[in-house]
């Protein structure tokens, strides 16, 4: 698969207009010199909406858009490079990319806020070496090499040469950062395409050889022609063509969908495993295990206490069961007695003759006894149910009491009341210990004792707080009094210093006035003597310098005039190869007009200089 045959990294239609202008159409920039002509650049003669070279074919097919080939219009960068949030996002992406690719240096977001030119060249060389490993940054003319490389790679916007001299400046760094981010995205696309080449190379069958990628080139050209026709008709998405193209490629290279699915599943599992290991490596496993150990020990203590409670509860149930067994045994004996009585009565009934009145009386007694048995059975069931409910309520009450007791102990430890040797315990035992033998009276006694100790502790704390408050108020009053005394003394000292300073200034001023008067009278005599000699010498030197300046100005004027004529001829020659004859005549007239104005201004300046020289000579002669 020969995908790298073209200079562009993507084979899709180019969405961004190219800014590669020929040097024939560019106005040469002259060096900065005295009397430089300000010649405006010619406006673009191309239309705002450029048409395709295949205009007749496009109009015949009824296409809805114009082609982007063949234009010279400069593209404006649509990215918000002057937005601080966008710039910070680009800096973070660049820093992550450099860290991911193993940049051989320390690079952070802070250092990328305003990098030096040397750091920028290192970053640019590192990123470009990902595309061309043999690349080496030249040691000279770097400000021309970097824009040229970006232009060759297809960067659609202009990066000026002057921006390479001050890369980290606030007005140039956003544009340079945009170019670096574009180069970074280009490298990402290049790496992705390289990975795709390796992926499809795995599925190529050794038995079927494709000579120089002829079949692939045919598929790709068909795909490009079809999508370009859709693009010229106004379409922006090509999902159906992409799917069809991908299916043909899979058939061409015998792609195994099952193997791809299994590899994706394996990759997902490995990614989950790596993510889990990274999370585990980020946390301190020893601290986690220690925390788990403390939790397990706490749970073990709770289970042990719960087990002891269950054992005590089991002992109580066993005692109750033994009592119920005794009652059951007594009831069994009573049942046996009743059965014997019943057998005796049946024997009597079988041996004796009863009257209907006796039979009715016996039946009535039988019904009464049966009702009594039923009522006693119901009472027994209700008693057992009530006992079970009471046991459940007792267990819940014990759990609630244990929770409240644990909260009390936790709060007491936080307040440093437990154990007896704690800071705020004062030798008293505030801990409540549980025991199965404790009753309601014992709990009330413990509660009363602890409340009395706590009230006494609160009273002591209140007294200590009031004492400290009184001490604080007295200290604040003392501090205020001392501060007022200090401020009074400081004001007095300030006034004394001000008086001393005024006296010193007055004395110094008087001494200076006396010395100044003495120097003035002594220097005045000397200056009067030397004034005449200096005046004659200065007049002679000034005249010579003025003559030399006039000659230098005339020489500079001739040089400027010659350079202006050369620049005019250069501009006229360049414009003759690009512009129309009419536009050239207008431009020539404009150049002549500007040249005439400049010449007139220079003549006015020379005339002013001559006037100044004449006036100066006149003054010298008059003196």
Short mmCIF file of N, CA, C and O in Angstrom, two decimals, residues 264-317:
data_model
loop_
_atom_site.label_atom_id
_atom_site.label_comp_id
_atom_site.label_asym_id
_atom_site.label_seq_id
_atom_site.Cartn_x
_atom_site.Cartn_y
_atom_site.Cartn_z
N UNK A 264 -10.01 -6.42 19.51
CA UNK A 264 -10.61 -5.28 20.22
C UNK A 264 -11.01 -5.66 21.63
O UNK A 264 -10.81 -4.90 22.58
N UNK A 265 -11.60 -6.84 21.80
CA UNK A 265 -11.99 -7.29 23.15
C UNK A 265 -10.76 -7.46 24.03
O UNK A 265 -10.76 -7.09 25.22
N UNK A 266 -9.71 -8.06 23.45
CA UNK A 266 -8.47 -8.23 24.22
C UNK A 266 -7.87 -6.88 24.59
O UNK A 266 -7.41 -6.69 25.72
N UNK A 267 -7.92 -5.93 23.66
CA UNK A 267 -7.40 -4.59 23.95
C UNK A 267 -8.22 -3.92 25.05
O UNK A 267 -7.65 -3.26 25.94
N UNK A 268 -9.53 -4.08 25.01
CA UNK A 268 -10.38 -3.49 26.05
C UNK A 268 -10.07 -4.10 27.42
O UNK A 268 -9.95 -3.39 28.43
N UNK A 269 -9.90 -5.44 27.46
CA UNK A 269 -9.58 -6.08 28.73
C UNK A 269 -8.23 -5.62 29.26
O UNK A 269 -8.07 -5.34 30.47
N UNK A 270 -7.24 -5.53 28.36
CA UNK A 270 -5.92 -5.07 28.80
C UNK A 270 -5.96 -3.62 29.27
O UNK A 270 -5.29 -3.24 30.24
N UNK A 271 -6.78 -2.79 28.58
CA UNK A 271 -6.89 -1.39 29.00
C UNK A 271 -7.52 -1.29 30.39
O UNK A 271 -7.07 -0.50 31.23
N UNK A 272 -8.58 -2.10 30.63
CA UNK A 272 -9.19 -2.11 31.97
C UNK A 272 -8.19 -2.55 33.02
O UNK A 272 -8.13 -1.99 34.14
N UNK A 273 -7.40 -3.58 32.69
CA UNK A 273 -6.41 -4.07 33.65
C UNK A 273 -5.34 -3.01 33.94
O UNK A 273 -4.95 -2.79 35.10
N UNK A 274 -4.89 -2.32 32.87
CA UNK A 274 -3.89 -1.27 33.06
C UNK A 274 -4.45 -0.13 33.89
O UNK A 274 -3.79 0.41 34.79
N UNK A 275 -5.71 0.24 33.62
CA UNK A 275 -6.34 1.31 34.40
C UNK A 275 -6.48 0.92 35.87
O UNK A 275 -6.22 1.72 36.77
N UNK A 276 -6.86 -0.34 36.11
CA UNK A 276 -6.98 -0.79 37.50
C UNK A 276 -5.62 -0.78 38.20
O UNK A 276 -5.50 -0.33 39.35
N UNK A 277 -4.58 -1.26 37.49
CA UNK A 277 -3.24 -1.26 38.09
C UNK A 277 -2.74 0.16 38.35
O UNK A 277 -2.08 0.42 39.36
N UNK A 278 -3.07 1.09 37.42
CA UNK A 278 -2.66 2.47 37.64
C UNK A 278 -3.34 3.07 38.86
O UNK A 278 -2.73 3.77 39.66
N UNK A 279 -4.65 2.77 39.02
CA UNK A 279 -5.35 3.26 40.21
C UNK A 279 -4.76 2.67 41.48
O UNK A 279 -4.60 3.35 42.49
N UNK A 280 -4.43 1.36 41.45
CA UNK A 280 -3.83 0.75 42.63
C UNK A 280 -2.46 1.32 42.91
O UNK A 280 -2.07 1.51 44.07
N UNK A 281 -1.69 1.63 41.85
CA UNK A 281 -0.35 2.18 42.07
C UNK A 281 -0.42 3.61 42.60
O UNK A 281 0.48 4.06 43.30
N UNK A 282 -1.50 4.34 42.25
CA UNK A 282 -1.61 5.71 42.74
C UNK A 282 -1.94 5.77 44.22
O UNK A 282 -1.60 6.75 44.89
N UNK A 283 -2.60 4.78 44.77
CA UNK A 283 -2.94 4.77 46.19
C UNK A 283 -1.88 4.02 46.97
O UNK A 283 -1.17 3.16 46.45
N UNK A 284 -1.77 4.33 48.24
CA UNK A 284 -0.82 3.68 49.13
C UNK A 284 -1.44 2.37 49.60
O UNK A 284 -2.37 2.36 50.41
N UNK A 285 -0.96 1.25 49.07
CA UNK A 285 -1.56 -0.04 49.37
C UNK A 285 -1.36 -0.40 50.84
O UNK A 285 -2.21 -1.04 51.46
N UNK A 286 -0.22 -0.01 51.42
CA UNK A 286 0.03 -0.32 52.82
C UNK A 286 -0.99 0.39 53.72
O UNK A 286 -1.54 -0.23 54.65
N UNK A 287 -1.26 1.67 53.42
CA UNK A 287 -2.26 2.38 54.22
C UNK A 287 -3.64 1.78 54.03
O UNK A 287 -4.43 1.69 54.97
N UNK A 288 -3.95 1.36 52.80
CA UNK A 288 -5.25 0.73 52.56
C UNK A 288 -5.37 -0.56 53.37
O UNK A 288 -6.41 -0.82 54.00
N UNK A 289 -4.31 -1.37 53.35
CA UNK A 289 -4.35 -2.62 54.11
C UNK A 289 -4.43 -2.35 55.61
O UNK A 289 -5.13 -3.07 56.34
N UNK A 290 -3.72 -1.31 56.07
CA UNK A 290 -3.82 -0.98 57.50
C UNK A 290 -5.23 -0.52 57.86
O UNK A 290 -5.76 -0.90 58.91
N UNK A 291 -5.82 0.27 57.00
CA UNK A 291 -7.20 0.70 57.26
C UNK A 291 -8.14 -0.50 57.27
O UNK A 291 -9.03 -0.60 58.15
N UNK A 292 -7.96 -1.41 56.31
CA UNK A 292 -8.79 -2.62 56.31
C UNK A 292 -8.56 -3.45 57.57
O UNK A 292 -9.51 -4.01 58.14
N UNK A 293 -7.31 -3.50 58.04
CA UNK A 293 -7.02 -4.26 59.27
C UNK A 293 -7.74 -3.65 60.46
O UNK A 293 -8.33 -4.37 61.28
N UNK A 294 -7.69 -2.30 60.58
CA UNK A 294 -8.39 -1.65 61.69
C UNK A 294 -9.88 -1.90 61.62
O UNK A 294 -10.54 -2.20 62.64
N UNK A 295 -10.44 -1.82 60.39
CA UNK A 295 -11.88 -2.08 60.23
C UNK A 295 -12.21 -3.52 60.62
O UNK A 295 -13.21 -3.78 61.32
N UNK A 296 -11.37 -4.47 60.19
CA UNK A 296 -11.62 -5.88 60.53
C UNK A 296 -11.49 -6.11 62.03
O UNK A 296 -12.28 -6.89 62.62
N UNK A 297 -10.51 -5.46 62.69
CA UNK A 297 -10.40 -5.61 64.14
C UNK A 297 -11.63 -5.04 64.84
O UNK A 297 -12.12 -5.63 65.81
N UNK A 298 -12.11 -3.89 64.37
CA UNK A 298 -13.33 -3.32 64.96
C UNK A 298 -14.51 -4.26 64.77
O UNK A 298 -15.31 -4.50 65.70
N UNK A 299 -14.64 -4.80 63.55
CA UNK A 299 -15.73 -5.75 63.30
C UNK A 299 -15.59 -6.99 64.17
O UNK A 299 -16.59 -7.53 64.68
N UNK A 300 -14.33 -7.46 64.40
CA UNK A 300 -14.11 -8.62 65.26
C UNK A 300 -14.53 -8.34 66.69
O UNK A 300 -15.18 -9.19 67.35
N UNK A 301 -14.20 -7.17 67.21
CA UNK A 301 -14.62 -6.81 68.55
C UNK A 301 -16.14 -6.75 68.66
O UNK A 301 -16.73 -7.24 69.63
N UNK A 302 -16.77 -6.15 67.62
CA UNK A 302 -18.24 -6.10 67.64
C UNK A 302 -18.83 -7.51 67.61
O UNK A 302 -19.80 -7.81 68.32
N UNK A 303 -18.24 -8.41 66.79
CA UNK A 303 -18.75 -9.78 66.71
C UNK A 303 -18.55 -10.51 68.03
O UNK A 303 -19.42 -11.29 68.46
N UNK A 304 -17.40 -10.27 68.67
CA UNK A 304 -17.17 -10.92 69.96
C UNK A 304 -18.16 -10.43 71.01
O UNK A 304 -18.70 -11.24 71.79
N UNK A 305 -18.39 -9.11 71.05
CA UNK A 305 -19.39 -8.61 72.01
C UNK A 305 -20.77 -9.14 71.68
O UNK A 305 -21.54 -9.53 72.59
N UNK A 306 -21.07 -9.21 70.38
CA UNK A 306 -22.38 -9.74 69.99
C UNK A 306 -22.48 -11.23 70.35
O UNK A 306 -23.54 -11.71 70.78
N UNK A 307 -21.35 -11.96 70.21
CA UNK A 307 -21.35 -13.37 70.58
C UNK A 307 -21.57 -13.55 72.07
O UNK A 307 -22.34 -14.43 72.49
N UNK A 308 -20.91 -12.70 72.88
CA UNK A 308 -21.13 -12.81 74.33
C UNK A 308 -22.58 -12.50 74.69
O UNK A 308 -23.18 -13.17 75.54
N UNK A 309 -23.15 -11.48 74.00
CA UNK A 309 -24.57 -11.17 74.25
C UNK A 309 -25.45 -12.35 73.86
O UNK A 309 -26.43 -12.69 74.56
N UNK A 310 -25.11 -12.98 72.71
CA UNK A 310 -25.90 -14.13 72.29
C UNK A 310 -25.77 -15.30 73.29
O UNK A 310 -26.75 -16.01 73.57
N UNK A 311 -24.56 -15.48 73.84
CA UNK A 311 -24.39 -16.56 74.82
C UNK A 311 -25.20 -16.30 76.08
O UNK A 311 -25.85 -17.21 76.62
N UNK A 312 -25.17 -15.02 76.54
CA UNK A 312 -26.00 -14.70 77.71
C UNK A 312 -27.48 -14.87 77.41
O UNK A 312 -28.25 -15.42 78.21
N UNK A 313 -27.85 -14.42 76.16
CA UNK A 313 -29.24 -14.58 75.78
C UNK A 313 -29.61 -16.06 75.66
O UNK A 313 -30.71 -16.50 76.05
N UNK A 314 -28.66 -16.89 75.18
CA UNK A 314 -28.88 -18.33 75.07
C UNK A 314 -29.04 -18.96 76.46
O UNK A 314 -29.91 -19.84 76.68
N UNK A 315 -28.22 -18.50 77.44
CA UNK A 315 -28.35 -19.04 78.80
C UNK A 315 -29.72 -18.71 79.39
O UNK A 315 -30.37 -19.57 80.02
N UNK A 316 -30.16 -17.43 79.13
CA UNK A 316 -31.51 -17.07 79.62
C UNK A 316 -32.58 -17.93 78.96
O UNK A 316 -33.52 -18.39 79.63
N UNK A 317 -32.42 -18.16 77.64
CA UNK A 317 -33.41 -19.00 76.95
C UNK A 317 -33.37 -20.43 77.47
O UNK A 317 -34.43 -21.09 77.60
#
